[in-house]
mmCIF file of C-alpha atoms and ligand atoms in Angstrom:
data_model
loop_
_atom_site.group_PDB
_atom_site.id
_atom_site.type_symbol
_atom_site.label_atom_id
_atom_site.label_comp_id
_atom_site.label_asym_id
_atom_site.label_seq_id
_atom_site.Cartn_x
_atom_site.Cartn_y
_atom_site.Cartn_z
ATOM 1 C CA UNK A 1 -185.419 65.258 35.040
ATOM 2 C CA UNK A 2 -187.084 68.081 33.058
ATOM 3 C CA UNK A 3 -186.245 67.981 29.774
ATOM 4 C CA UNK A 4 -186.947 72.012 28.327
ATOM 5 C CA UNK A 5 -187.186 72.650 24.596
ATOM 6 C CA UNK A 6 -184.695 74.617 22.332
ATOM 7 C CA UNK A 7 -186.615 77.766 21.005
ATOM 8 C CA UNK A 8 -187.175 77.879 16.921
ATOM 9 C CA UNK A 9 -185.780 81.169 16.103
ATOM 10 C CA UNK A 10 -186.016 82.620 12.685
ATOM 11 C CA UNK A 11 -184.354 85.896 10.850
ATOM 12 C CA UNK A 12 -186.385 86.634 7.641
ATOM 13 C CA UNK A 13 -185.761 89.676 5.452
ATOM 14 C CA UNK A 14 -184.755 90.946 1.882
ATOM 15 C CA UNK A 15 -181.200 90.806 0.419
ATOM 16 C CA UNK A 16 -178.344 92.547 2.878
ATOM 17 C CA UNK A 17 -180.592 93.047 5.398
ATOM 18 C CA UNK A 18 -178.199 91.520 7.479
ATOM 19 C CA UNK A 19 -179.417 88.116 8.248
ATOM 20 C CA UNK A 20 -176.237 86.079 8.385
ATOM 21 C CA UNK A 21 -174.635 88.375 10.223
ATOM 22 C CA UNK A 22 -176.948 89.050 12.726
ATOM 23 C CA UNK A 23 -177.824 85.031 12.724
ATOM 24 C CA UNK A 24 -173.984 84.136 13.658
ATOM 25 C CA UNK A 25 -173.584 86.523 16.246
ATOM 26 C CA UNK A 26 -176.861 85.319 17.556
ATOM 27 C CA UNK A 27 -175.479 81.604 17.859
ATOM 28 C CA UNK A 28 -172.380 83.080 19.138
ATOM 29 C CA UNK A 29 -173.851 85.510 22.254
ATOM 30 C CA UNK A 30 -176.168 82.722 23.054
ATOM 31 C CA UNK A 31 -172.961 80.153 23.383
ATOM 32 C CA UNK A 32 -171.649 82.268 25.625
ATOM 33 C CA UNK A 33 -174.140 82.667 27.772
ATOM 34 C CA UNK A 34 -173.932 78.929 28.543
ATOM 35 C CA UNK A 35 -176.978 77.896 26.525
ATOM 36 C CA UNK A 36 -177.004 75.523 23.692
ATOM 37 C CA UNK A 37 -177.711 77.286 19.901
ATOM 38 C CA UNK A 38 -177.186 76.404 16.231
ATOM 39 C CA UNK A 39 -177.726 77.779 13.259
ATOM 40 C CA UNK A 40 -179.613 76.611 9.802
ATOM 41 C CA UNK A 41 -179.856 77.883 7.045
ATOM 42 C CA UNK A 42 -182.624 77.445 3.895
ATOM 43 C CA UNK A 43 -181.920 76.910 1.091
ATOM 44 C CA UNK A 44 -179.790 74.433 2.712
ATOM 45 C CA UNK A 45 -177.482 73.859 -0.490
ATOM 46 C CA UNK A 46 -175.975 70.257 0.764
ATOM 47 C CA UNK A 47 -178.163 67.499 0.242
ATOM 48 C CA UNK A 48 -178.959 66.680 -3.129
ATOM 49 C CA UNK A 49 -182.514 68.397 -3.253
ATOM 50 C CA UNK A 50 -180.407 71.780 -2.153
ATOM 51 C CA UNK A 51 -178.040 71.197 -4.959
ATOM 52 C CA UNK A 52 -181.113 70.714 -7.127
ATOM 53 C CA UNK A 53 -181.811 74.165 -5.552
ATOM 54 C CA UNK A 54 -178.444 75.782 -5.927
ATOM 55 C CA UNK A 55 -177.813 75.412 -9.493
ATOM 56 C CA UNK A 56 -181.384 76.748 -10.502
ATOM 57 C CA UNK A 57 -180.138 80.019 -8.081
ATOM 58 C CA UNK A 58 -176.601 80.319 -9.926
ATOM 59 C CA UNK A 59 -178.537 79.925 -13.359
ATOM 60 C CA UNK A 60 -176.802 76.786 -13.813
ATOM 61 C CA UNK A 61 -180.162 75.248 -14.792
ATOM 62 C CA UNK A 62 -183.853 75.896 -15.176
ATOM 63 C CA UNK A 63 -186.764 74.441 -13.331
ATOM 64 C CA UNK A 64 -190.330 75.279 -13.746
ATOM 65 C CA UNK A 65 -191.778 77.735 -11.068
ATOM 66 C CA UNK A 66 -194.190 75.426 -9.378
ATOM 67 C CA UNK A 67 -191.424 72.465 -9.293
ATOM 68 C CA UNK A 68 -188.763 74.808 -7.672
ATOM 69 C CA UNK A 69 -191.468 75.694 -5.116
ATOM 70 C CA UNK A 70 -192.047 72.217 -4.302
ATOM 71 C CA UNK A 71 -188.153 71.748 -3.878
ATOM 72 C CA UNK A 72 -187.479 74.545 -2.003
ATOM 73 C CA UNK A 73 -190.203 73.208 0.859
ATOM 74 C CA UNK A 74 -189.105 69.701 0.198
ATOM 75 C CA UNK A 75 -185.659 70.779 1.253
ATOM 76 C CA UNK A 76 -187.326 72.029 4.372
ATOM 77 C CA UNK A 77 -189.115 68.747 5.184
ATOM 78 C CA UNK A 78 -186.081 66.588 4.959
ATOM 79 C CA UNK A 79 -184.866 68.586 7.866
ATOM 80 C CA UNK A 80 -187.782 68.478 9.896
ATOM 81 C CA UNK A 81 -186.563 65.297 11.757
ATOM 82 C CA UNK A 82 -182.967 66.875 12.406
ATOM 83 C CA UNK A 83 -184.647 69.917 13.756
ATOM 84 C CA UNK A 84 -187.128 68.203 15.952
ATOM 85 C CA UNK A 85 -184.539 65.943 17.749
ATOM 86 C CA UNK A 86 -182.263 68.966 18.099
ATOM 87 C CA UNK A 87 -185.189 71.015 19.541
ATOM 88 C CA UNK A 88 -186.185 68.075 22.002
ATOM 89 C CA UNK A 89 -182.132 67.945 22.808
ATOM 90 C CA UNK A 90 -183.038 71.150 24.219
ATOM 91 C CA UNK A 91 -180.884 73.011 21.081
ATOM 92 C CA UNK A 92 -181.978 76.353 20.171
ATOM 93 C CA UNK A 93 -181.859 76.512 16.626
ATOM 94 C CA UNK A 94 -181.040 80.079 14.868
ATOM 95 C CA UNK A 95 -182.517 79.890 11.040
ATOM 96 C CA UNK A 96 -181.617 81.932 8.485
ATOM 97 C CA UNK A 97 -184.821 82.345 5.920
ATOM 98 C CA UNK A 98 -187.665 79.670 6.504
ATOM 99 C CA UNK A 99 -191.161 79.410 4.594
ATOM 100 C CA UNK A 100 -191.550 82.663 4.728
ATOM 101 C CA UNK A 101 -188.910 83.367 2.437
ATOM 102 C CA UNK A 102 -190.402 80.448 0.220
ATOM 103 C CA UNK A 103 -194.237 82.130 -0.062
ATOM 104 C CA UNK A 104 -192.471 85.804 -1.054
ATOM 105 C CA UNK A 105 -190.052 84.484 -3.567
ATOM 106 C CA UNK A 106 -192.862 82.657 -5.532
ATOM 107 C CA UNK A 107 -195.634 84.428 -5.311
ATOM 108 C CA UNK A 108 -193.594 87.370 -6.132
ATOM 109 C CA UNK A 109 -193.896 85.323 -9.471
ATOM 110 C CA UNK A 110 -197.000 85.943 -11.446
ATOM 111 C CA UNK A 111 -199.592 84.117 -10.917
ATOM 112 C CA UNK A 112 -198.905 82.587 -8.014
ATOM 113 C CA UNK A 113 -201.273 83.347 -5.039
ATOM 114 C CA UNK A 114 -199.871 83.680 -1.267
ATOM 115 C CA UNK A 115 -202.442 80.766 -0.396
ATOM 116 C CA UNK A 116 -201.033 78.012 -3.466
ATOM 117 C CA UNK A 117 -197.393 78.546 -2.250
ATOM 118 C CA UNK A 118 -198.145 78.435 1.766
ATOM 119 C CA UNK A 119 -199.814 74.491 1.240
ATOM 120 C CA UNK A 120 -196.700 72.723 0.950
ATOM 121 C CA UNK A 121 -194.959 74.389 4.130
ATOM 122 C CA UNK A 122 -198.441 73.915 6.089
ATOM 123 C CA UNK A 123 -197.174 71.747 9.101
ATOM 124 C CA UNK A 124 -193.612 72.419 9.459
ATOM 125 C CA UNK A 125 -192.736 73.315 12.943
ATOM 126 C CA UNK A 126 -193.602 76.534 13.546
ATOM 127 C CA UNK A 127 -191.116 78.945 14.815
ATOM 128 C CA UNK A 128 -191.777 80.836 17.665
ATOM 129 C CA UNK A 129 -190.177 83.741 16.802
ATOM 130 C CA UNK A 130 -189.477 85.525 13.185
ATOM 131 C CA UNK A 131 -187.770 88.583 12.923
ATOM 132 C CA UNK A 132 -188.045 90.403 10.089
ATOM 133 C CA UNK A 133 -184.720 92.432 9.354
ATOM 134 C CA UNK A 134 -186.025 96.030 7.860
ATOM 135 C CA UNK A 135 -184.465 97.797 5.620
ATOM 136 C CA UNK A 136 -184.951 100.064 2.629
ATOM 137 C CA UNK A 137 -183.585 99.538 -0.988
ATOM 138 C CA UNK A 138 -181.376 102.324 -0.290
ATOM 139 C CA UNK A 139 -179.597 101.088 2.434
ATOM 140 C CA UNK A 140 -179.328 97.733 1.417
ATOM 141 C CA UNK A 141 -177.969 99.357 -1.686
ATOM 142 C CA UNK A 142 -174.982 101.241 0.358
ATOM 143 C CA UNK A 143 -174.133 97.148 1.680
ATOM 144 C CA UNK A 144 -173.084 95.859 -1.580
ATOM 145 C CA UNK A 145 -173.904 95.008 -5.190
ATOM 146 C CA UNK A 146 -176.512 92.570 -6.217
ATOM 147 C CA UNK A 147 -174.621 89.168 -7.206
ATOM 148 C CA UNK A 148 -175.524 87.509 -10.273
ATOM 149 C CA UNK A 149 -177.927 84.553 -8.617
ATOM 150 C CA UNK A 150 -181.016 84.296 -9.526
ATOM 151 C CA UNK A 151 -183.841 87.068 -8.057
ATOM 152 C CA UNK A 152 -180.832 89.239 -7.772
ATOM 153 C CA UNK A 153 -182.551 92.321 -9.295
ATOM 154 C CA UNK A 154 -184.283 95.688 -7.599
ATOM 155 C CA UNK A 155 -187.360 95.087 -9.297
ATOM 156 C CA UNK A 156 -187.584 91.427 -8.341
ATOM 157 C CA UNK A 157 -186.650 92.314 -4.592
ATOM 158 C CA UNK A 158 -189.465 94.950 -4.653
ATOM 159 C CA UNK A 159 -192.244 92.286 -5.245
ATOM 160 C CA UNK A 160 -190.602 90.288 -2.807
ATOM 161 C CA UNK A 161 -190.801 92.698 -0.127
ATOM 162 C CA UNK A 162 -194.328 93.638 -0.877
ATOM 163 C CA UNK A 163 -195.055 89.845 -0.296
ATOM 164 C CA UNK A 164 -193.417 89.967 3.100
ATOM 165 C CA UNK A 165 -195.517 92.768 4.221
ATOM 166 C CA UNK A 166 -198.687 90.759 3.491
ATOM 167 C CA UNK A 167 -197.348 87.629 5.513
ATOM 168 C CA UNK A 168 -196.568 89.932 8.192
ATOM 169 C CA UNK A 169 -200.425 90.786 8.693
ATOM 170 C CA UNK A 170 -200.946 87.125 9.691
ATOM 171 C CA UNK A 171 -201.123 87.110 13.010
ATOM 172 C CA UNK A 172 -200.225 83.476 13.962
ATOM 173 C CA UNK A 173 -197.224 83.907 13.899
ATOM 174 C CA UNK A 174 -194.685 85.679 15.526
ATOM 175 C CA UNK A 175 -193.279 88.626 14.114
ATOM 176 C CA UNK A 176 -190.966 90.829 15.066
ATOM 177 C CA UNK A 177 -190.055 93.755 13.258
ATOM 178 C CA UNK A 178 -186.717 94.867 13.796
ATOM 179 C CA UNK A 179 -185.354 98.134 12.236
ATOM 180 C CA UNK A 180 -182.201 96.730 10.354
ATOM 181 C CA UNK A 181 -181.032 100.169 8.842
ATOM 182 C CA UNK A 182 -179.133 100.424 12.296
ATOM 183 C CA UNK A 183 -175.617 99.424 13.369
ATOM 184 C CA UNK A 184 -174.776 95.684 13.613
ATOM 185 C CA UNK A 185 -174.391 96.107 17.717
ATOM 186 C CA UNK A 186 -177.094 97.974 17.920
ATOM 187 C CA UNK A 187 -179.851 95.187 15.999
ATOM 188 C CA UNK A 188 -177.829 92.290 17.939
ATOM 189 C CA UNK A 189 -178.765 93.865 20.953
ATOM 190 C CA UNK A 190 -182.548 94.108 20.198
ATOM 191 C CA UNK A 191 -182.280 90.453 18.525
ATOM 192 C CA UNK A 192 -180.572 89.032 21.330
ATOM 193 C CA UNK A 193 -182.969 90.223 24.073
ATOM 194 C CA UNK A 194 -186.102 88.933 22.255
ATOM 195 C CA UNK A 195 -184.453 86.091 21.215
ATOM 196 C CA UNK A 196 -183.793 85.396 25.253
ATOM 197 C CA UNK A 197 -187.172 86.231 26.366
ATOM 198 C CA UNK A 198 -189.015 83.427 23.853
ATOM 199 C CA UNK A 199 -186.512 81.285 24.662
ATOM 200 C CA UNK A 200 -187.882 81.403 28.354
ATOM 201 C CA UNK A 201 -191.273 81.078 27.454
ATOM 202 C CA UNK A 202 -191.291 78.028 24.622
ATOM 203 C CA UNK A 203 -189.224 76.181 27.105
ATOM 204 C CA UNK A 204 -192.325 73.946 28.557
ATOM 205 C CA UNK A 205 -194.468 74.732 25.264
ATOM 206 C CA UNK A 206 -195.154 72.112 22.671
ATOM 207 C CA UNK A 207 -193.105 72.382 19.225
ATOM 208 C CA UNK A 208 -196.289 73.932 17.010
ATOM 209 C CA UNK A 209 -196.843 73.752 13.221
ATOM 210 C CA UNK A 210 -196.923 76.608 11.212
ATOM 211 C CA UNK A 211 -199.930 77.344 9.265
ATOM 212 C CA UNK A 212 -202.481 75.182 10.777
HETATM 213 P P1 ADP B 1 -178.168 88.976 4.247
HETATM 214 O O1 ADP B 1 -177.799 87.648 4.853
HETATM 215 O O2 ADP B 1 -179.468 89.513 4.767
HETATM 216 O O3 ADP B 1 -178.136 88.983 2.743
HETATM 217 P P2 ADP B 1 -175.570 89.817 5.262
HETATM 218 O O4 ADP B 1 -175.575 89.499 6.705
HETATM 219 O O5 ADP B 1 -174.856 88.872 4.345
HETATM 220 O O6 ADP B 1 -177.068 90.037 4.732
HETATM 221 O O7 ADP B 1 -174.984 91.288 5.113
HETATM 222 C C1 ADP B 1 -174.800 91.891 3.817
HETATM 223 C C2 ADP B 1 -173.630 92.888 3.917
HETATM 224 O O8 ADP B 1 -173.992 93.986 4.743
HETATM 225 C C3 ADP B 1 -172.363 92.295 4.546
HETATM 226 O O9 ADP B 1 -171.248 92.878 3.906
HETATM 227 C C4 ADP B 1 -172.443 92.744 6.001
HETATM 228 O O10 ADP B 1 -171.179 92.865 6.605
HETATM 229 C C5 ADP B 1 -173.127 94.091 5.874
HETATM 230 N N1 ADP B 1 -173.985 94.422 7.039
HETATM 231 C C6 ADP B 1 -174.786 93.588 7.727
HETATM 232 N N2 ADP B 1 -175.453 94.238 8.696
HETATM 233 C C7 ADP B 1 -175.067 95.537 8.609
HETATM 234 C C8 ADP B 1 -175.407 96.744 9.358
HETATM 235 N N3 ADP B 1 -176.281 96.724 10.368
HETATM 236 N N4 ADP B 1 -174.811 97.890 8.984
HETATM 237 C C9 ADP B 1 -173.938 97.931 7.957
HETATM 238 N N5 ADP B 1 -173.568 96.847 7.219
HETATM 239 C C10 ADP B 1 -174.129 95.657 7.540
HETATM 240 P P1 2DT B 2 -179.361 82.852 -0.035
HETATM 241 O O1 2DT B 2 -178.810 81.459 -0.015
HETATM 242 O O2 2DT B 2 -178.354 83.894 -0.397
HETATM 243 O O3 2DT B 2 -180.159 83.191 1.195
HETATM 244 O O4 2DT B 2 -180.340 82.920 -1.292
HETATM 245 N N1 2DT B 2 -185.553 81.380 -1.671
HETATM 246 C C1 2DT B 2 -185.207 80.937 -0.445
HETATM 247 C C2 2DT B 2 -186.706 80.947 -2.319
HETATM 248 O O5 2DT B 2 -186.995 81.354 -3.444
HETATM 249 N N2 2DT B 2 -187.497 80.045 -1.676
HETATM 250 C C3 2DT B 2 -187.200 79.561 -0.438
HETATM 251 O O6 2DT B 2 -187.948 78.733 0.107
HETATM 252 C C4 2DT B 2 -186.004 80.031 0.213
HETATM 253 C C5 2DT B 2 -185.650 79.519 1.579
HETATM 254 C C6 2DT B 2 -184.273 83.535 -1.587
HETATM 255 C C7 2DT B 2 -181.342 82.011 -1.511
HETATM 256 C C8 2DT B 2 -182.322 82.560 -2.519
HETATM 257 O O7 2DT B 2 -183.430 81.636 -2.619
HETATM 258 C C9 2DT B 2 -184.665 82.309 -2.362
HETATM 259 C C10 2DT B 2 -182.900 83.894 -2.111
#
Protein backbone atom coordinates (compact mmCIF):
# COMPACT_ATOMS: atom_id res chain seq x y z
CA UNK A 1 0.00 0.00 0.00
CA UNK A 2 1.41 3.51 -0.59
CA UNK A 3 0.75 5.59 2.01
CA UNK A 4 1.04 9.58 0.34
CA UNK A 5 1.39 12.56 2.66
CA UNK A 6 -1.21 15.40 3.33
CA UNK A 7 0.38 18.73 2.01
CA UNK A 8 1.13 21.57 4.90
CA UNK A 9 -0.61 24.48 3.50
CA UNK A 10 -0.38 27.86 5.05
CA UNK A 11 -2.33 31.42 4.44
CA UNK A 12 -0.24 34.22 6.10
CA UNK A 13 -1.12 37.91 5.79
CA UNK A 14 -2.09 41.18 7.71
CA UNK A 15 -5.53 41.86 9.31
CA UNK A 16 -8.69 41.34 6.66
CA UNK A 17 -6.64 40.15 4.20
CA UNK A 18 -8.94 37.50 3.95
CA UNK A 19 -7.36 34.53 5.48
CA UNK A 20 -10.28 32.75 7.09
CA UNK A 21 -12.23 33.13 4.40
CA UNK A 22 -10.14 32.09 1.83
CA UNK A 23 -8.79 29.16 4.38
CA UNK A 24 -12.54 27.65 4.73
CA UNK A 25 -13.35 27.67 1.28
CA UNK A 26 -10.02 26.09 0.72
CA UNK A 27 -10.96 23.05 3.11
CA UNK A 28 -14.27 23.12 1.55
CA UNK A 29 -13.26 22.92 -2.54
CA UNK A 30 -10.67 20.45 -1.56
CA UNK A 31 -13.56 18.14 0.26
CA UNK A 32 -15.22 18.14 -2.64
CA UNK A 33 -12.90 17.14 -4.79
CA UNK A 34 -12.70 13.84 -2.87
CA UNK A 35 -9.46 14.59 -1.05
CA UNK A 36 -9.01 14.73 2.62
CA UNK A 37 -8.33 18.61 4.19
CA UNK A 38 -8.57 20.38 7.55
CA UNK A 39 -8.05 23.42 8.79
CA UNK A 40 -5.87 24.97 11.90
CA UNK A 41 -5.64 27.77 13.08
CA UNK A 42 -2.69 29.71 15.38
CA UNK A 43 -3.19 31.15 17.90
CA UNK A 44 -5.08 28.11 18.58
CA UNK A 45 -7.15 29.69 21.60
CA UNK A 46 -8.27 26.10 23.23
CA UNK A 47 -5.75 24.53 25.18
CA UNK A 48 -4.69 26.22 28.13
CA UNK A 49 -1.37 27.77 26.67
CA UNK A 50 -3.91 29.43 23.87
CA UNK A 51 -6.05 30.74 26.61
CA UNK A 52 -2.84 32.00 28.18
CA UNK A 53 -2.64 33.55 24.65
CA UNK A 54 -6.15 34.81 24.26
CA UNK A 55 -6.56 36.88 27.22
CA UNK A 56 -3.13 38.75 26.67
CA UNK A 57 -4.87 39.48 22.86
CA UNK A 58 -8.32 40.74 24.44
CA UNK A 59 -6.19 42.85 27.02
CA UNK A 60 -7.51 40.73 29.64
CA UNK A 61 -3.95 40.44 30.99
CA UNK A 62 -0.35 41.38 30.41
CA UNK A 63 2.62 39.23 29.67
CA UNK A 64 6.08 40.33 29.01
CA UNK A 65 7.09 40.44 25.23
CA UNK A 66 9.67 37.73 25.22
CA UNK A 67 7.28 35.33 27.43
CA UNK A 68 4.28 35.83 24.99
CA UNK A 69 6.73 34.93 22.20
CA UNK A 70 7.68 31.84 23.82
CA UNK A 71 3.86 30.99 24.27
CA UNK A 72 2.76 31.77 21.11
CA UNK A 73 5.48 29.02 19.55
CA UNK A 74 4.84 26.80 22.49
CA UNK A 75 1.25 26.70 21.39
CA UNK A 76 2.60 25.63 18.06
CA UNK A 77 4.72 22.76 19.42
CA UNK A 78 1.98 21.14 21.36
CA UNK A 79 0.39 20.61 18.03
CA UNK A 80 3.20 19.33 16.25
CA UNK A 81 2.28 15.66 17.11
CA UNK A 82 -1.51 16.20 16.01
CA UNK A 83 -0.27 17.64 12.80
CA UNK A 84 2.29 15.04 12.02
CA UNK A 85 -0.10 12.02 12.48
CA UNK A 86 -2.74 13.90 10.49
CA UNK A 87 -0.15 14.62 7.72
CA UNK A 88 1.07 10.85 7.72
CA UNK A 89 -2.98 9.99 7.68
CA UNK A 90 -2.53 11.47 4.41
CA UNK A 91 -4.73 14.83 5.76
CA UNK A 92 -4.00 17.98 4.11
CA UNK A 93 -3.97 20.46 6.64
CA UNK A 94 -5.12 24.23 5.69
CA UNK A 95 -3.44 26.74 8.48
CA UNK A 96 -4.45 29.91 9.13
CA UNK A 97 -1.20 32.11 10.39
CA UNK A 98 1.91 29.89 11.39
CA UNK A 99 5.51 31.17 12.57
CA UNK A 100 5.50 33.52 10.28
CA UNK A 101 2.91 35.42 11.82
CA UNK A 102 4.84 34.83 15.22
CA UNK A 103 8.46 36.48 13.87
CA UNK A 104 6.32 39.77 12.39
CA UNK A 105 4.20 40.33 15.41
CA UNK A 106 7.30 40.45 17.74
CA UNK A 107 9.83 41.77 16.09
CA UNK A 108 7.50 44.38 14.99
CA UNK A 109 8.21 45.12 18.79
CA UNK A 110 11.31 47.07 19.48
CA UNK A 111 14.07 45.51 19.99
CA UNK A 112 13.43 42.39 18.93
CA UNK A 113 15.54 41.10 15.94
CA UNK A 114 13.92 38.75 13.09
CA UNK A 115 16.78 36.15 14.07
CA UNK A 116 15.86 36.08 18.33
CA UNK A 117 12.13 35.46 17.50
CA UNK A 118 12.69 32.73 14.50
CA UNK A 119 14.84 30.25 17.30
CA UNK A 120 11.98 28.96 19.05
CA UNK A 121 9.89 27.97 15.79
CA UNK A 122 13.31 26.51 14.25
CA UNK A 123 12.16 22.82 13.59
CA UNK A 124 8.53 22.87 13.30
CA UNK A 125 7.38 21.16 10.22
CA UNK A 126 7.83 23.19 7.55
CA UNK A 127 5.01 23.99 5.30
CA UNK A 128 5.30 23.52 1.86
CA UNK A 129 3.41 26.17 0.77
CA UNK A 130 2.68 29.87 2.36
CA UNK A 131 0.64 32.22 0.73
CA UNK A 132 0.83 35.48 1.60
CA UNK A 133 -2.67 37.29 1.19
CA UNK A 134 -1.73 41.02 -0.23
CA UNK A 135 -3.38 43.75 0.45
CA UNK A 136 -3.02 47.45 1.12
CA UNK A 137 -4.13 49.41 4.31
CA UNK A 138 -6.69 50.88 2.21
CA UNK A 139 -8.44 48.04 1.21
CA UNK A 140 -8.26 46.22 4.21
CA UNK A 141 -9.65 49.42 5.60
CA UNK A 142 -12.93 49.29 3.18
CA UNK A 143 -13.35 45.32 5.01
CA UNK A 144 -14.08 46.49 8.40
CA UNK A 145 -12.99 48.31 11.54
CA UNK A 146 -10.06 47.34 13.61
CA UNK A 147 -11.48 45.37 16.81
CA UNK A 148 -10.23 46.24 20.08
CA UNK A 149 -7.58 43.08 20.52
CA UNK A 150 -4.44 43.67 21.00
CA UNK A 151 -2.04 44.90 17.76
CA UNK A 152 -5.30 46.15 16.46
CA UNK A 153 -3.89 49.55 15.36
CA UNK A 154 -2.66 51.01 11.67
CA UNK A 155 0.55 51.87 12.97
CA UNK A 156 1.16 48.53 14.65
CA UNK A 157 -0.05 46.63 11.39
CA UNK A 158 2.43 48.78 9.37
CA UNK A 159 5.53 47.36 11.25
CA UNK A 160 4.02 44.16 10.95
CA UNK A 161 3.80 44.16 7.34
CA UNK A 162 7.22 45.56 6.87
CA UNK A 163 8.36 42.40 8.86
CA UNK A 164 6.56 40.13 6.45
CA UNK A 165 8.25 41.57 3.52
CA UNK A 166 11.67 40.75 5.02
CA UNK A 167 10.62 37.00 5.75
CA UNK A 168 9.43 36.87 2.33
CA UNK A 169 13.13 37.39 0.94
CA UNK A 170 14.04 34.03 2.56
CA UNK A 171 14.05 31.81 0.09
CA UNK A 172 13.55 28.43 1.88
CA UNK A 173 10.52 28.63 2.00
CA UNK A 174 7.71 28.71 -0.09
CA UNK A 175 6.04 31.76 -0.82
CA UNK A 176 3.43 32.63 -2.71
CA UNK A 177 2.27 35.95 -3.20
CA UNK A 178 -1.20 36.23 -3.94
CA UNK A 179 -2.86 39.62 -4.78
CA UNK A 180 -5.73 39.66 -2.09
CA UNK A 181 -7.23 43.16 -3.11
CA UNK A 182 -9.31 40.93 -5.62
CA UNK A 183 -12.73 39.27 -5.34
CA UNK A 184 -13.13 36.29 -2.96
CA UNK A 185 -13.76 33.84 -6.24
CA UNK A 186 -11.32 35.24 -7.93
CA UNK A 187 -8.16 34.61 -4.99
CA UNK A 188 -9.91 31.05 -4.28
CA UNK A 189 -9.32 30.26 -7.66
CA UNK A 190 -5.56 31.15 -7.71
CA UNK A 191 -5.31 29.55 -4.02
CA UNK A 192 -6.97 26.52 -4.96
CA UNK A 193 -4.87 25.71 -8.06
CA UNK A 194 -1.52 26.14 -6.23
CA UNK A 195 -2.76 24.64 -3.39
CA UNK A 196 -3.53 21.38 -5.85
CA UNK A 197 -0.34 21.45 -7.62
CA UNK A 198 1.95 21.15 -4.12
CA UNK A 199 -0.32 18.88 -3.01
CA UNK A 200 0.84 16.58 -5.99
CA UNK A 201 4.29 17.13 -5.50
CA UNK A 202 4.81 16.76 -1.39
CA UNK A 203 2.86 13.62 -1.77
CA UNK A 204 6.13 11.16 -1.73
CA UNK A 205 8.32 14.07 -0.06
CA UNK A 206 9.45 13.90 3.52
CA UNK A 207 7.55 16.29 6.13
CA UNK A 208 10.63 19.10 6.38
CA UNK A 209 11.39 21.53 9.25
CA UNK A 210 11.23 24.99 8.84
CA UNK A 211 14.22 27.01 9.45
CA UNK A 212 16.93 24.54 9.46
P1 LIG B 1 -8.50 37.77 8.03
O1 LIG B 1 -8.74 36.36 8.50
O2 LIG B 1 -7.30 37.89 7.14
O3 LIG B 1 -8.46 38.78 9.14
P2 LIG B 1 -11.23 37.57 7.02
O4 LIG B 1 -11.26 36.37 6.16
O5 LIG B 1 -11.78 37.44 8.41
O6 LIG B 1 -9.74 38.17 7.09
O7 LIG B 1 -11.98 38.73 6.23
C1 LIG B 1 -12.17 40.03 6.81
C2 LIG B 1 -13.45 40.64 6.22
O8 LIG B 1 -13.27 40.92 4.84
C3 LIG B 1 -14.67 39.71 6.29
O9 LIG B 1 -15.81 40.50 6.51
C4 LIG B 1 -14.72 39.07 4.90
O10 LIG B 1 -16.01 38.69 4.52
C5 LIG B 1 -14.19 40.19 4.03
N1 LIG B 1 -13.44 39.71 2.85
C6 LIG B 1 -12.58 38.67 2.79
N2 LIG B 1 -12.04 38.54 1.57
C7 LIG B 1 -12.58 39.55 0.82
C8 LIG B 1 -12.42 39.96 -0.57
N3 LIG B 1 -11.60 39.32 -1.41
N4 LIG B 1 -13.13 41.02 -0.98
C9 LIG B 1 -13.95 41.69 -0.15
N5 LIG B 1 -14.15 41.36 1.16
C10 LIG B 1 -13.47 40.30 1.64
P1 LIG C 1 -6.38 36.16 15.11
O1 LIG C 1 -6.76 35.08 16.08
O2 LIG C 1 -7.48 37.12 14.81
O3 LIG C 1 -5.69 35.63 13.88
O4 LIG C 1 -5.35 37.11 15.88
N1 LIG C 1 0.02 36.51 16.57
C1 LIG C 1 -0.33 35.34 16.00
C2 LIG C 1 1.25 36.69 17.21
O5 LIG C 1 1.54 37.76 17.74
N2 LIG C 1 2.11 35.63 17.23
C3 LIG C 1 1.81 34.43 16.67
O6 LIG C 1 2.62 33.49 16.72
C4 LIG C 1 0.53 34.28 16.02
C5 LIG C 1 0.18 32.96 15.38
C6 LIG C 1 -1.51 37.98 15.24
C7 LIG C 1 -4.24 36.63 16.53
C8 LIG C 1 -3.28 37.77 16.80
O7 LIG C 1 -2.07 37.21 17.36
C9 LIG C 1 -0.94 37.61 16.58
C10 LIG C 1 -2.89 38.52 15.55
Amino acid sequence: MTCRRGALIVLEGVDRAGKTTQCLKLVQALQQSGREAEMMRFPDRTTVIGELISSYLMKKSNLEDHTVHLLFSANRWEMVPLMKQKLEQGINLVVDRYAFSGVAFTSAKPGFSLEWCRNPDVGLPKPDLVMFLQVNPGVAEKRGEFGTERYETSFFQSTVHQRFEELMEDKSVNWRVIDAARSIEEVHNDIKLLSENIIHFSENQPIGMLWS
